Coordinates of C-alpha atoms in Angstrom, one line a residue:
Chain A
M1 CA 0.2 -0.3 -0.1
T2 CA 2.8 2.3 0.6
G3 CA 4.8 1.1 -2.0
W4 CA 2.0 2.3 -4.4
I5 CA 1.8 5.8 -2.9
A6 CA 5.6 6.5 -2.9
R7 CA 5.5 4.9 -6.7
L8 CA 2.3 7.5 -7.6
E9 CA 4.3 10.4 -5.6
Q10 CA 7.1 9.3 -7.6
L11 CA 5.1 9.2 -10.9
R12 CA 3.8 13.2 -9.6
T13 CA 6.5 14.6 -9.3
H14 CA 8.7 13.1 -12.6
Q15 CA 9.9 16.1 -15.0
A16 CA 7.6 14.7 -17.4
A17 CA 4.3 14.7 -15.2
P18 CA 3.2 18.1 -16.3
W19 CA 3.5 16.6 -20.3
L20 CA 1.7 13.3 -19.4
G21 CA -1.6 14.8 -18.0
V22 CA -1.8 17.6 -20.9
A23 CA -1.5 14.1 -22.8
L24 CA -3.9 11.9 -20.8
I25 CA -6.4 15.7 -21.1
V26 CA -5.7 15.8 -24.8
L27 CA -6.9 12.2 -25.1
T28 CA -9.9 12.0 -23.2
L29 CA -11.0 15.1 -24.2
F30 CA -10.2 12.8 -28.5
I31 CA -12.3 10.3 -27.2
L32 CA -15.1 11.5 -25.6
P33 CA -17.2 12.3 -28.7
F34 CA -17.3 8.6 -29.3
V35 CA -17.7 7.9 -25.5
L36 CA -20.8 10.1 -25.7
A37 CA -22.1 8.6 -29.4
S38 CA -22.0 5.9 -28.1
V39 CA -24.8 6.6 -24.8
G40 CA -26.5 8.4 -27.7
T41 CA -25.7 11.5 -29.6
A42 CA -27.5 13.1 -27.6
W43 CA -25.0 14.0 -25.2
V44 CA -22.1 14.7 -28.0
R45 CA -24.9 17.8 -28.8
I46 CA -25.7 18.8 -25.4
T47 CA -21.2 18.6 -25.0
N48 CA -20.9 20.9 -28.6
L49 CA -23.5 24.0 -26.3
A50 CA -21.9 23.2 -23.2
I51 CA -18.9 24.6 -25.3
L52 CA -20.9 27.6 -26.8
F53 CA -22.1 28.4 -23.9
A54 CA -18.2 27.9 -22.5
L55 CA -17.7 30.5 -25.2
L56 CA -19.9 33.0 -24.5
S57 CA -18.7 33.0 -20.5
L58 CA -15.3 33.5 -21.7
G59 CA -16.3 36.4 -24.0
L60 CA -18.5 38.2 -20.8
N61 CA -16.1 37.2 -18.8
I62 CA -13.6 39.7 -20.0
V63 CA -16.8 42.2 -19.5
V64 CA -17.6 41.5 -16.2
G65 CA -15.1 39.3 -15.0
F66 CA -12.1 41.6 -16.5
A67 CA -13.5 44.7 -16.4
G68 CA -16.1 45.1 -14.1
L69 CA -19.1 46.1 -16.2
L70 CA -21.8 44.3 -15.1
D71 CA -23.5 43.4 -18.7
L72 CA -27.0 41.9 -18.9
G73 CA -27.7 41.8 -22.0
Y74 CA -24.9 39.4 -23.2
I75 CA -26.8 37.0 -25.2
A76 CA -27.8 39.9 -28.3
F77 CA -23.9 39.5 -29.3
Y78 CA -24.6 35.7 -29.4
A79 CA -27.9 36.7 -31.4
V80 CA -26.1 39.1 -33.8
G81 CA -23.3 36.3 -34.1
A82 CA -26.3 33.8 -35.0
Y83 CA -28.1 36.1 -37.3
C84 CA -25.0 37.2 -39.3
Y85 CA -24.5 33.9 -39.5
A86 CA -27.9 32.7 -40.7
L87 CA -28.3 34.9 -43.3
L88 CA -25.3 34.6 -45.1
A89 CA -25.5 30.9 -45.2
S90 CA -29.2 29.8 -46.0
P91 CA -32.0 30.1 -49.1
H92 CA -33.7 33.0 -47.0
F93 CA -31.4 35.4 -49.2
G94 CA -29.7 32.7 -51.2
L95 CA -26.4 33.8 -49.6
H96 CA -23.9 30.4 -49.0
L97 CA -20.8 32.2 -48.0
P98 CA -18.2 29.4 -46.2
F99 CA -18.2 29.5 -42.9
W100 CA -14.3 30.7 -42.3
I101 CA -15.3 34.1 -43.8
I102 CA -18.9 34.6 -42.0
L103 CA -17.3 34.3 -38.7
P104 CA -14.9 37.0 -39.1
I105 CA -18.1 39.2 -39.9
G106 CA -19.8 37.8 -37.3
A107 CA -17.5 38.7 -34.8
A108 CA -17.1 42.1 -36.8
V109 CA -20.5 42.7 -36.3
A110 CA -20.6 42.1 -33.2
C111 CA -17.9 43.6 -32.4
V112 CA -19.4 47.3 -33.8
F113 CA -23.1 45.9 -31.2
G114 CA -20.3 45.8 -28.4
V115 CA -19.0 49.4 -29.2
L116 CA -22.7 50.6 -29.9
L117 CA -23.6 49.6 -27.0
G118 CA -20.5 50.6 -24.9
A119 CA -19.9 54.2 -26.2
P120 CA -23.3 55.5 -25.1
T121 CA -23.1 53.3 -21.7
L122 CA -19.4 55.1 -20.8
K123 CA -20.7 57.1 -17.7
L124 CA -22.2 54.5 -16.1
R125 CA -21.5 51.6 -13.9
G126 CA -23.3 49.2 -11.0
D127 CA -26.7 49.7 -11.4
Y128 CA -27.7 51.8 -14.3
L129 CA -24.9 50.0 -17.0
A130 CA -26.8 46.9 -15.8
I131 CA -30.7 48.2 -16.7
V132 CA -29.3 50.0 -20.0
T133 CA -27.4 46.6 -21.1
L134 CA -30.6 44.6 -20.0
G135 CA -32.8 47.0 -22.5
F136 CA -30.1 46.6 -25.1
G137 CA -30.2 43.0 -25.0
E138 CA -34.1 43.0 -25.3
I139 CA -34.7 45.9 -27.9
V140 CA -32.2 43.6 -30.3
R141 CA -34.4 40.6 -29.4
V142 CA -37.9 42.9 -30.5
F143 CA -35.4 44.1 -33.6
L144 CA -35.2 40.6 -34.9
N145 CA -38.5 39.9 -33.8
N146 CA -39.7 42.4 -36.2
L147 CA -37.6 42.9 -39.0
S148 CA -39.6 41.4 -41.7
Q149 CA -41.1 44.4 -42.7
P150 CA -40.8 46.6 -44.7
V151 CA -38.3 44.5 -45.8
N152 CA -37.8 41.3 -44.8
I153 CA -34.6 40.8 -43.4
T154 CA -34.7 38.4 -40.3
N155 CA -38.0 36.4 -41.4
G156 CA -39.5 37.9 -37.8
P157 CA -40.8 35.4 -35.3
Q158 CA -40.0 32.7 -37.5
G159 CA -36.2 32.2 -38.3
V160 CA -34.9 31.7 -40.5
T161 CA -34.6 28.0 -41.4
L162 CA -32.7 25.6 -43.6
I163 CA -29.3 27.1 -42.8
D164 CA -26.1 26.0 -43.6
P165 CA -24.0 23.4 -42.1
F166 CA -20.0 24.1 -42.1
R167 CA -18.0 22.8 -44.8
I168 CA -14.6 22.0 -45.1
G169 CA -13.5 21.1 -48.9
K170 CA -15.4 17.8 -49.2
I171 CA -16.3 17.5 -45.5
D172 CA -19.5 18.0 -45.4
F173 CA -20.4 19.4 -41.1
S174 CA -23.9 17.3 -41.7
R175 CA -23.3 13.8 -42.9
T176 CA -21.4 11.3 -41.5
D177 CA -18.0 10.3 -42.4
D178 CA -16.0 7.6 -42.2
L179 CA -12.3 7.8 -41.1
F180 CA -9.7 5.6 -39.7
G181 CA -12.6 3.0 -39.0
L182 CA -14.7 5.4 -37.1
A183 CA -17.6 7.2 -37.6
F184 CA -17.1 11.0 -37.8
S185 CA -21.1 12.2 -37.3
G186 CA -22.1 15.5 -37.6
P187 CA -22.0 16.3 -34.0
I188 CA -18.7 15.3 -33.7
K189 CA -17.3 17.4 -37.0
Y190 CA -18.4 20.0 -34.3
Y191 CA -17.1 18.9 -31.6
Y192 CA -13.8 18.6 -32.0
L193 CA -14.2 22.7 -33.8
L194 CA -15.8 23.4 -31.4
L195 CA -13.1 22.7 -28.9
A196 CA -10.4 24.2 -31.3
V197 CA -12.2 27.8 -31.1
L198 CA -12.7 27.0 -27.2
V199 CA -9.1 26.5 -26.6
V200 CA -8.2 29.8 -28.7
A201 CA -10.7 31.8 -26.6
I202 CA -9.2 30.2 -23.4
V203 CA -5.9 31.5 -24.4
I204 CA -6.5 35.3 -25.4
N205 CA -8.8 35.0 -22.3
L206 CA -5.2 34.1 -20.3
R207 CA -2.9 36.1 -22.1
Q208 CA -5.2 39.1 -22.0
Q209 CA -5.7 38.9 -18.4
N210 CA -2.2 39.1 -17.5
S211 CA -1.8 42.3 -20.0
R212 CA -1.4 45.8 -20.1
L213 CA -5.0 46.0 -21.3
G214 CA -5.8 43.2 -18.7
R215 CA -4.2 45.2 -15.7
A216 CA -5.7 48.9 -17.2
W217 CA -9.6 46.7 -17.4
V218 CA -8.5 45.7 -13.8
A219 CA -7.7 49.1 -12.9
I220 CA -10.5 50.3 -14.3
R221 CA -12.8 48.5 -12.2
E222 CA -11.3 49.4 -9.3
D223 CA -11.4 52.8 -9.7
E224 CA -12.9 54.6 -12.6
V225 CA -11.0 58.0 -11.1
A226 CA -7.8 56.6 -10.5
A227 CA -7.2 54.6 -13.7
Q228 CA -7.5 57.9 -15.0
A229 CA -5.2 60.2 -13.7
M230 CA -2.5 57.2 -14.3
G231 CA -2.9 57.7 -17.8
I232 CA -5.7 55.2 -18.8
N233 CA -8.2 56.4 -21.9
T234 CA -10.8 54.7 -20.1
R235 CA -13.3 55.3 -22.7
N236 CA -10.9 53.5 -25.1
V237 CA -9.9 50.9 -23.5
K238 CA -14.3 49.9 -22.6
L239 CA -15.0 49.9 -25.5
L240 CA -12.2 47.5 -26.4
A241 CA -13.8 45.1 -23.9
F242 CA -17.0 45.0 -24.6
A243 CA -15.9 44.8 -28.2
M244 CA -13.7 42.0 -27.4
G245 CA -16.3 40.7 -25.2
A246 CA -19.1 41.1 -28.3
S247 CA -16.6 38.8 -30.5
F248 CA -16.5 35.8 -28.6
G249 CA -20.7 36.2 -28.6
G250 CA -20.6 37.0 -32.1
V251 CA -18.6 33.3 -32.9
A252 CA -19.9 31.2 -30.5
G253 CA -23.8 32.8 -32.6
G254 CA -22.4 31.6 -35.9
I255 CA -21.3 28.4 -34.9
F256 CA -25.0 28.1 -32.7
A257 CA -26.6 28.7 -36.4
A258 CA -24.4 26.5 -38.2
T259 CA -25.4 23.2 -35.3
Q260 CA -28.6 23.8 -35.6
G261 CA -30.0 24.7 -39.0
F262 CA -32.7 27.2 -37.4
I263 CA -32.8 29.8 -35.3
S264 CA -35.4 32.3 -34.6
P265 CA -35.6 35.4 -31.6
E266 CA -37.2 32.4 -29.5
S267 CA -33.5 31.6 -28.5
F268 CA -31.9 34.9 -27.9
V269 CA -34.1 35.4 -24.4
F270 CA -33.4 37.8 -21.3
V271 CA -33.3 34.3 -19.2
E272 CA -30.3 33.1 -21.6
S273 CA -28.2 36.1 -20.4
I274 CA -28.8 35.7 -16.9
M275 CA -27.6 32.2 -17.9
V276 CA -24.7 33.2 -19.3
L277 CA -24.0 35.7 -16.5
S278 CA -24.6 32.5 -14.0
M279 CA -21.7 30.3 -14.9
V280 CA -19.4 33.1 -15.1
V281 CA -20.0 34.3 -11.1
L282 CA -21.1 30.4 -10.2
G283 CA -17.6 29.0 -11.6
G284 CA -15.1 32.4 -10.7
M285 CA -15.6 35.4 -11.9
G286 CA -12.2 36.4 -13.7
N287 CA -10.9 33.2 -13.9
V288 CA -10.8 31.5 -17.3
W289 CA -10.8 27.9 -16.0
G290 CA -13.6 28.7 -13.2
V291 CA -15.5 30.5 -15.8
V292 CA -15.4 27.1 -18.1
L293 CA -16.2 24.6 -15.2
G294 CA -19.3 27.1 -14.6
A295 CA -20.4 26.8 -18.0
I296 CA -20.3 22.9 -18.2
L297 CA -21.2 22.6 -15.0
L298 CA -24.5 24.4 -15.7
S299 CA -24.8 22.9 -19.1
F300 CA -24.4 19.3 -18.3
V301 CA -26.3 18.8 -14.5
P302 CA -29.2 20.5 -16.4
E303 CA -29.6 17.9 -18.8
I304 CA -28.1 14.9 -16.4
L305 CA -31.5 15.5 -13.9
R306 CA -34.0 15.3 -17.2
Y307 CA -32.3 12.1 -17.8
T308 CA -32.5 11.1 -14.2
V309 CA -35.5 12.8 -12.2
E310 CA -37.8 11.1 -14.7
P311 CA -36.8 7.6 -14.0
A312 CA -35.9 8.1 -10.3
Q313 CA -39.8 9.8 -9.9
K314 CA -41.7 6.7 -11.2
A315 CA -39.3 4.5 -9.8
V316 CA -39.9 5.2 -6.3
F317 CA -43.4 6.7 -6.4
G318 CA -44.8 4.5 -9.9
R319 CA -45.6 8.4 -11.3
L320 CA -44.4 11.4 -12.0
L321 CA -44.6 14.1 -9.3
I322 CA -42.7 17.2 -10.0
E323 CA -42.0 17.8 -13.5
P324 CA -38.0 17.3 -14.2
E325 CA -37.9 21.4 -15.8
V326 CA -39.6 22.4 -12.1
I327 CA -37.1 20.3 -10.5
R328 CA -33.9 22.2 -12.5
M329 CA -35.2 25.6 -11.5
L330 CA -35.7 24.9 -8.0
L331 CA -32.0 23.2 -7.9
F332 CA -30.2 25.8 -10.2
G333 CA -31.6 28.4 -7.7
L334 CA -30.2 26.4 -4.8
A335 CA -27.1 26.1 -5.8
L336 CA -26.9 29.7 -6.7
V337 CA -28.2 30.9 -3.1
L338 CA -25.7 28.2 -1.4
M339 CA -22.6 29.6 -3.7
M340 CA -23.0 33.4 -2.8
L341 CA -23.4 31.9 1.0
Y342 CA -20.0 29.4 0.9
R343 CA -18.4 30.1 -1.7
P344 CA -19.1 33.7 -3.0
A345 CA -16.3 34.2 -4.9
G346 CA -17.4 31.2 -7.5
L347 CA -16.6 27.3 -7.6
W348 CA -12.6 27.9 -8.9
P349 CA -12.0 31.4 -8.4
S350 CA -9.3 33.7 -9.8
S351 CA -6.3 34.0 -7.2
R352 CA -7.3 37.9 -7.4
R353 CA -10.7 37.3 -5.8
K354 CA -9.7 34.8 -3.5
R355 CA -7.2 36.4 -1.9
E356 CA -10.1 39.8 -1.7
L357 CA -12.8 37.4 0.0
S358 CA -10.6 35.6 2.4
E359 CA -8.4 38.7 3.7
T360 CA -9.4 40.4 6.4
D361 CA -9.5 44.2 5.8
Q362 CA -6.5 46.0 7.9
S363 CA -6.6 49.3 7.1
Chain B
M1 CA 19.3 81.5 -9.3
R2 CA 16.4 81.6 -11.8
T3 CA 15.6 78.6 -13.1
A4 CA 13.1 77.3 -16.0
Q5 CA 9.1 77.7 -15.6
L6 CA 7.4 74.6 -15.1
L7 CA 4.2 75.5 -14.8
E8 CA 2.8 78.6 -15.0
I9 CA -1.2 78.6 -13.9
R10 CA -2.7 82.0 -15.1
N11 CA -6.1 83.4 -14.0
I12 CA -7.5 79.9 -13.4
E13 CA -11.5 80.3 -12.0
K14 CA -13.6 77.3 -11.5
R15 CA -17.5 78.0 -9.8
F16 CA -19.6 75.4 -8.2
G17 CA -23.1 76.8 -9.1
G18 CA -23.0 79.6 -6.7
L19 CA -19.8 78.9 -4.6
T20 CA -16.6 80.6 -6.6
A21 CA -13.9 77.9 -6.0
L22 CA -11.5 79.0 -7.0
A23 CA -11.0 83.3 -8.3
D24 CA -7.9 84.2 -10.8
V25 CA -5.7 82.0 -9.0
S26 CA -2.2 82.4 -10.9
L27 CA 1.4 80.7 -9.6
T28 CA 4.3 79.7 -11.4
I29 CA 6.1 76.3 -10.6
R30 CA 9.9 76.1 -11.6
Q31 CA 11.9 73.4 -12.8
G32 CA 13.5 71.1 -9.8
E33 CA 11.4 73.2 -6.8
I34 CA 8.9 71.4 -4.1
Y35 CA 6.4 74.1 -3.9
G36 CA 3.6 74.4 -1.4
L37 CA 0.2 75.0 -1.2
I38 CA -1.6 75.2 2.1
G39 CA -4.2 76.5 2.9
P40 CA -7.5 76.1 6.0
N41 CA -10.0 74.1 4.7
G42 CA -12.4 74.6 2.1
A43 CA -9.8 77.3 0.4
G44 CA -9.6 75.1 -3.0
K45 CA -6.5 73.7 -3.1
T46 CA -8.2 70.2 -3.8
T47 CA -10.0 72.0 -6.7
L48 CA -6.8 73.5 -8.1
F49 CA -5.3 69.8 -8.4
N50 CA -8.3 69.2 -9.6
V51 CA -8.9 71.1 -12.8
L52 CA -5.1 71.0 -12.9
T53 CA -5.3 67.3 -13.8
G54 CA -8.4 67.5 -15.8
L55 CA -11.1 66.1 -13.3
Y56 CA -12.5 69.8 -13.5
V57 CA -12.8 71.9 -16.6
P58 CA -12.0 75.6 -15.3
D59 CA -14.5 78.3 -15.9
R60 CA -12.0 80.9 -17.2
G61 CA -7.8 80.4 -17.1
E62 CA -5.1 78.6 -18.4
F63 CA -2.7 76.3 -17.9
E64 CA 1.1 76.6 -19.8
F65 CA 3.0 72.9 -18.6
D66 CA 6.6 72.6 -20.4
G67 CA 5.2 74.4 -23.2
A68 CA 2.0 73.3 -23.5
N69 CA -1.8 73.8 -23.0
L70 CA -3.0 71.7 -20.5
V71 CA -6.6 73.3 -20.5
G72 CA -9.7 71.3 -21.5
L73 CA -7.8 68.0 -21.5
K74 CA -8.6 65.0 -20.3
P75 CA -7.2 63.4 -17.0
Y76 CA -5.5 60.4 -19.4
R77 CA -3.9 62.8 -21.8
V78 CA -3.0 65.8 -18.4
A79 CA -0.8 62.0 -17.6
E80 CA 0.5 61.9 -20.7
S81 CA 2.4 65.0 -20.8
G82 CA 4.1 64.3 -17.5
I83 CA 1.8 65.3 -14.4
A84 CA 1.3 62.8 -12.1
R85 CA -1.1 63.1 -9.0
T86 CA -1.6 61.4 -5.6
F87 CA -5.0 61.8 -3.8
Q88 CA -6.2 63.0 -0.1
N89 CA -8.4 60.2 0.1
I90 CA -5.7 57.5 -0.8
R91 CA -7.3 55.6 -4.0
L92 CA -5.4 52.7 -5.1
F93 CA -6.6 50.0 -7.0
G94 CA -7.7 47.7 -4.1
N95 CA -8.1 44.7 -5.0
M96 CA -4.7 44.1 -7.5
S97 CA -1.5 43.9 -5.6
A98 CA 1.0 47.2 -4.5
M99 CA 3.5 45.3 -7.9
E100 CA 0.1 45.9 -10.1
N101 CA -0.5 49.0 -8.8
V102 CA 2.8 50.2 -9.7
M103 CA 2.6 48.2 -13.3
V104 CA -0.7 50.3 -14.0
G105 CA 1.1 53.4 -13.8
R106 CA 3.5 52.1 -16.5
H107 CA 0.0 51.8 -18.8
V108 CA 0.9 55.5 -20.1
R109 CA 4.0 55.1 -21.0
T110 CA 3.9 51.6 -22.4
R111 CA 2.5 50.7 -25.8
A112 CA 1.4 47.4 -26.3
G113 CA -2.0 46.1 -27.2
A114 CA -4.4 43.4 -27.2
I115 CA -3.0 41.8 -30.9
G116 CA 0.1 41.8 -29.3
A117 CA -0.8 40.6 -25.9
I118 CA -2.7 37.5 -27.5
L119 CA -0.1 36.9 -30.2
R120 CA 2.6 37.2 -27.0
T121 CA 4.7 39.0 -29.6
R122 CA 8.4 39.8 -29.1
R123 CA 8.4 43.2 -28.2
T124 CA 5.5 42.7 -26.2
R125 CA 6.8 39.8 -23.8
D126 CA 10.0 42.4 -23.7
E127 CA 7.5 45.6 -22.6
E128 CA 5.9 43.5 -19.7
A129 CA 9.3 42.5 -18.4
A130 CA 10.3 46.1 -18.6
I131 CA 7.5 46.9 -16.5
R132 CA 7.3 44.5 -14.0
S133 CA 11.3 45.0 -13.5
R134 CA 10.9 49.2 -13.7
S135 CA 7.8 48.7 -11.0
R136 CA 9.8 46.3 -8.8
E137 CA 12.7 49.4 -9.3
L138 CA 10.1 51.8 -7.8
L139 CA 8.8 49.6 -5.0
A140 CA 12.2 49.3 -3.7
Y141 CA 12.7 52.9 -4.5
V142 CA 10.1 54.3 -2.2
G143 CA 10.9 51.1 0.4
I144 CA 7.8 48.6 0.0
S145 CA 9.6 46.5 -1.8
Q146 CA 8.8 43.4 1.0
H147 CA 5.1 44.1 0.4
A148 CA 4.7 43.5 -3.8
G149 CA 2.7 40.6 -3.7
A150 CA 0.6 42.3 -1.1
L151 CA -3.2 43.9 -1.9
S152 CA -2.3 47.0 -1.9
R153 CA -6.0 48.0 0.5
N154 CA -4.0 45.3 2.8
L155 CA -1.1 47.8 3.3
S156 CA -0.9 49.8 6.1
Y157 CA -1.7 53.5 5.9
G158 CA 1.3 55.0 5.3
D159 CA 2.8 51.9 2.9
Q160 CA -0.6 52.5 1.0
R161 CA 0.4 56.3 0.5
R162 CA 4.2 55.3 -0.4
L163 CA 2.5 52.6 -2.9
E164 CA 0.5 55.9 -4.5
I165 CA 3.5 57.6 -4.6
A166 CA 5.1 54.7 -6.5
R167 CA 2.4 54.4 -8.7
A168 CA 2.1 58.1 -9.9
L169 CA 6.1 57.7 -10.3
A170 CA 5.5 55.3 -12.7
T171 CA 4.0 57.5 -15.2
E172 CA 7.2 59.2 -15.3
P173 CA 6.1 62.6 -14.5
K174 CA 8.2 65.7 -14.6
L175 CA 6.0 67.4 -12.3
L176 CA 4.7 64.7 -9.0
A177 CA 1.7 66.5 -7.2
L178 CA 0.7 65.0 -3.9
D179 CA -2.6 66.0 -2.6
E180 CA -1.9 65.8 1.9
P181 CA 0.9 63.1 1.7
A182 CA 1.1 62.9 5.2
A183 CA -1.9 63.1 6.7
G184 CA -2.5 60.3 9.5
M185 CA 1.2 59.6 9.4
N186 CA 2.8 59.4 12.7
A187 CA 6.2 61.8 12.9
T188 CA 7.8 58.8 12.4
E189 CA 6.3 58.3 8.9
T190 CA 6.5 62.0 8.1
A191 CA 10.0 61.9 9.0
E192 CA 10.9 59.4 6.1
L193 CA 7.9 61.0 3.4
R194 CA 10.2 64.1 3.8
R195 CA 13.2 61.7 2.7
L196 CA 11.7 60.5 0.5
L197 CA 10.3 63.8 -1.1
E198 CA 13.8 65.0 -0.9
K199 CA 15.2 61.8 -2.8
I200 CA 12.8 63.0 -5.5
R201 CA 13.3 66.2 -6.2
S202 CA 16.8 65.3 -6.1
D203 CA 16.6 62.9 -8.8
G204 CA 14.6 65.5 -11.4
V205 CA 11.1 65.6 -10.5
T206 CA 9.6 68.9 -9.4
I207 CA 6.4 68.6 -6.8
L208 CA 3.9 70.2 -5.6
L209 CA 2.6 69.8 -2.4
I210 CA -0.4 70.4 -0.3
E211 CA 0.0 69.9 2.8
H212 CA -1.7 70.5 6.6
D213 CA 1.7 69.9 8.8
V214 CA 3.2 73.2 8.4
K215 CA 6.8 71.8 10.1
L216 CA 6.6 69.7 6.9
V217 CA 5.6 72.1 4.3
M218 CA 8.4 75.3 6.3
G219 CA 11.0 72.8 6.3
L220 CA 10.7 70.9 2.7
C221 CA 9.3 73.8 0.4
D222 CA 11.1 76.1 -1.5
R223 CA 8.3 78.3 -2.2
V224 CA 4.6 78.5 -1.3
A225 CA 1.5 79.9 -2.2
V226 CA -1.4 80.0 0.3
L227 CA -5.0 80.2 -0.4
D228 CA -7.8 81.2 0.8
Y229 CA -11.8 81.4 -0.2
G230 CA -10.1 80.4 -3.6
R231 CA -8.1 83.3 -3.9
K232 CA -4.4 83.1 -3.2
I233 CA -3.2 85.3 -0.7
A234 CA 0.6 85.4 -0.2
E235 CA 3.1 83.6 -1.9
G236 CA 7.0 83.4 -0.8
K237 CA 9.5 81.6 0.4
P238 CA 7.8 79.7 4.0
A239 CA 9.4 81.7 6.4
Q240 CA 8.2 85.2 4.6
V241 CA 4.3 83.4 4.1
Q242 CA 4.6 82.1 7.7
K243 CA 4.8 86.1 9.3
D244 CA 2.3 87.5 6.4
P245 CA -0.2 89.1 8.5
E246 CA -2.8 88.0 5.9
V247 CA -1.6 84.3 6.3
I248 CA -2.2 84.9 9.9
R249 CA -5.5 86.2 9.9
A250 CA -7.1 83.5 7.3
Y251 CA -5.7 80.8 9.3
L252 CA -6.5 82.1 13.0
G253 CA -9.8 84.1 12.2
G254 CA -10.4 88.3 12.0
A255 CA -9.1 90.5 14.2
L256 CA -5.7 89.9 15.9
P257 CA -5.2 91.6 19.2

């Protein structure tokens, strides 16, 4: 027994240990979709949706976590990205541009919307900013709902259908291809693509965090007047936070539209903004890994509940007493309350937040 | 000895509604001196600071700093042109470490943008390393190296004041404007502060100092201006100003026996 522990310890402190760990994680992430697909393709789709939410959370993390600007309308940028893709790659306008052109366009358009939201709200903070961003999110949705007249741009509440899937050369993301004896279904291909985008997003977040710009964001969050006096152009730096956060949403929205093949304003309601914000807060505002963890947990737990609560109740009571959806929201609310009481900095807080909340004030 | 003037303030007026906080204030600060600004509470000292650093726009008057007119510039532009300040009620970035606070001060003298940070280019990495080493130097310069990693809000009061000075120095100012740096300090801390300010001056930074500690002002400043109800009532060497009947009246009240 002790021999085992000693050998494990040896393994852990071995200089190759970090690389071994990375290799294990890469391998796990690589085979994960096939394992999930063997349970049911639905789980691959759920994973993809979780990664999309992780992307959104990382984008919102820049605005809320780093710069401290409370944004309650973040889903609007997701909508903008999704509609960009849908309109440029569907029979609606008869346009079928390839995704690698549309995604940057979607990101850029979302950036513009980010600046549109940021510019008039530069002087607002806290509650006031939250209310304006909330309104912004709703305005975008209402526009999407009503821009079917006089010129039909968004097709109103019916949404846009028959959206093109991604295509790289001959590889079509809506079909199953056999490669190396493995069946690469559509969702599995999207999974790998999303994973790649997520890695890029994480790297961007991490590198921004410890940069000149990242410090400027935190400085603004801490004390805007002092930040200005130290020579930070707060207007530009805040707009950059909004724009950069929005671009993440734009890219995620584009991929969302392609995976679904159909989008409507229904997908971009206020609750979605709150959901993304909850992921950021629950996971650990300001910490990249915490935010990703929050997104994955809040995406998966409800689905797991959906598949377990109903059978469990039927097994115990012989019938369905409480709808899974009700239990889901109940647990979600409970989790949030408990988190705020016992782990206010999030499940995996940033080192800064952890210090903020653990060290006592001496002054 | 005549030295070049660094800052010329001409006929500055600032009103808040019916209250005239600054009325026709003019003063000149020369290169390399320590210039004291004193006056009773509410005399307009901090208002003058805020006008000077771009937080308020004056209703009338001009500043000429190092040959450029600063009136109407945003605070970050003022910092860029070489004026750095501290605040009367310390305004550090409380939840950043002491080191990070100083690093923020380097912002205005560095260039790296979002793209550079994402790609982590050679230039960005070199610049980041330079920011770190300069910040470490500045922490040592003001004597709080040992607290580099501590959250700034957890530092002692005196150390917070020092950190604010280090952060301001990080912007490479030509003029360092200090708003009551000795407030709340004990005698030992004040003596240390005085040594620090003398060191800063000898390193070529001009200092504008608002201070209530008369002993500190009289011992440290080359020249002093006295504000009362938004007007400059006296200016000159500390010893002269101290004897000025108008100044005594402002501090001690109306009729003298």
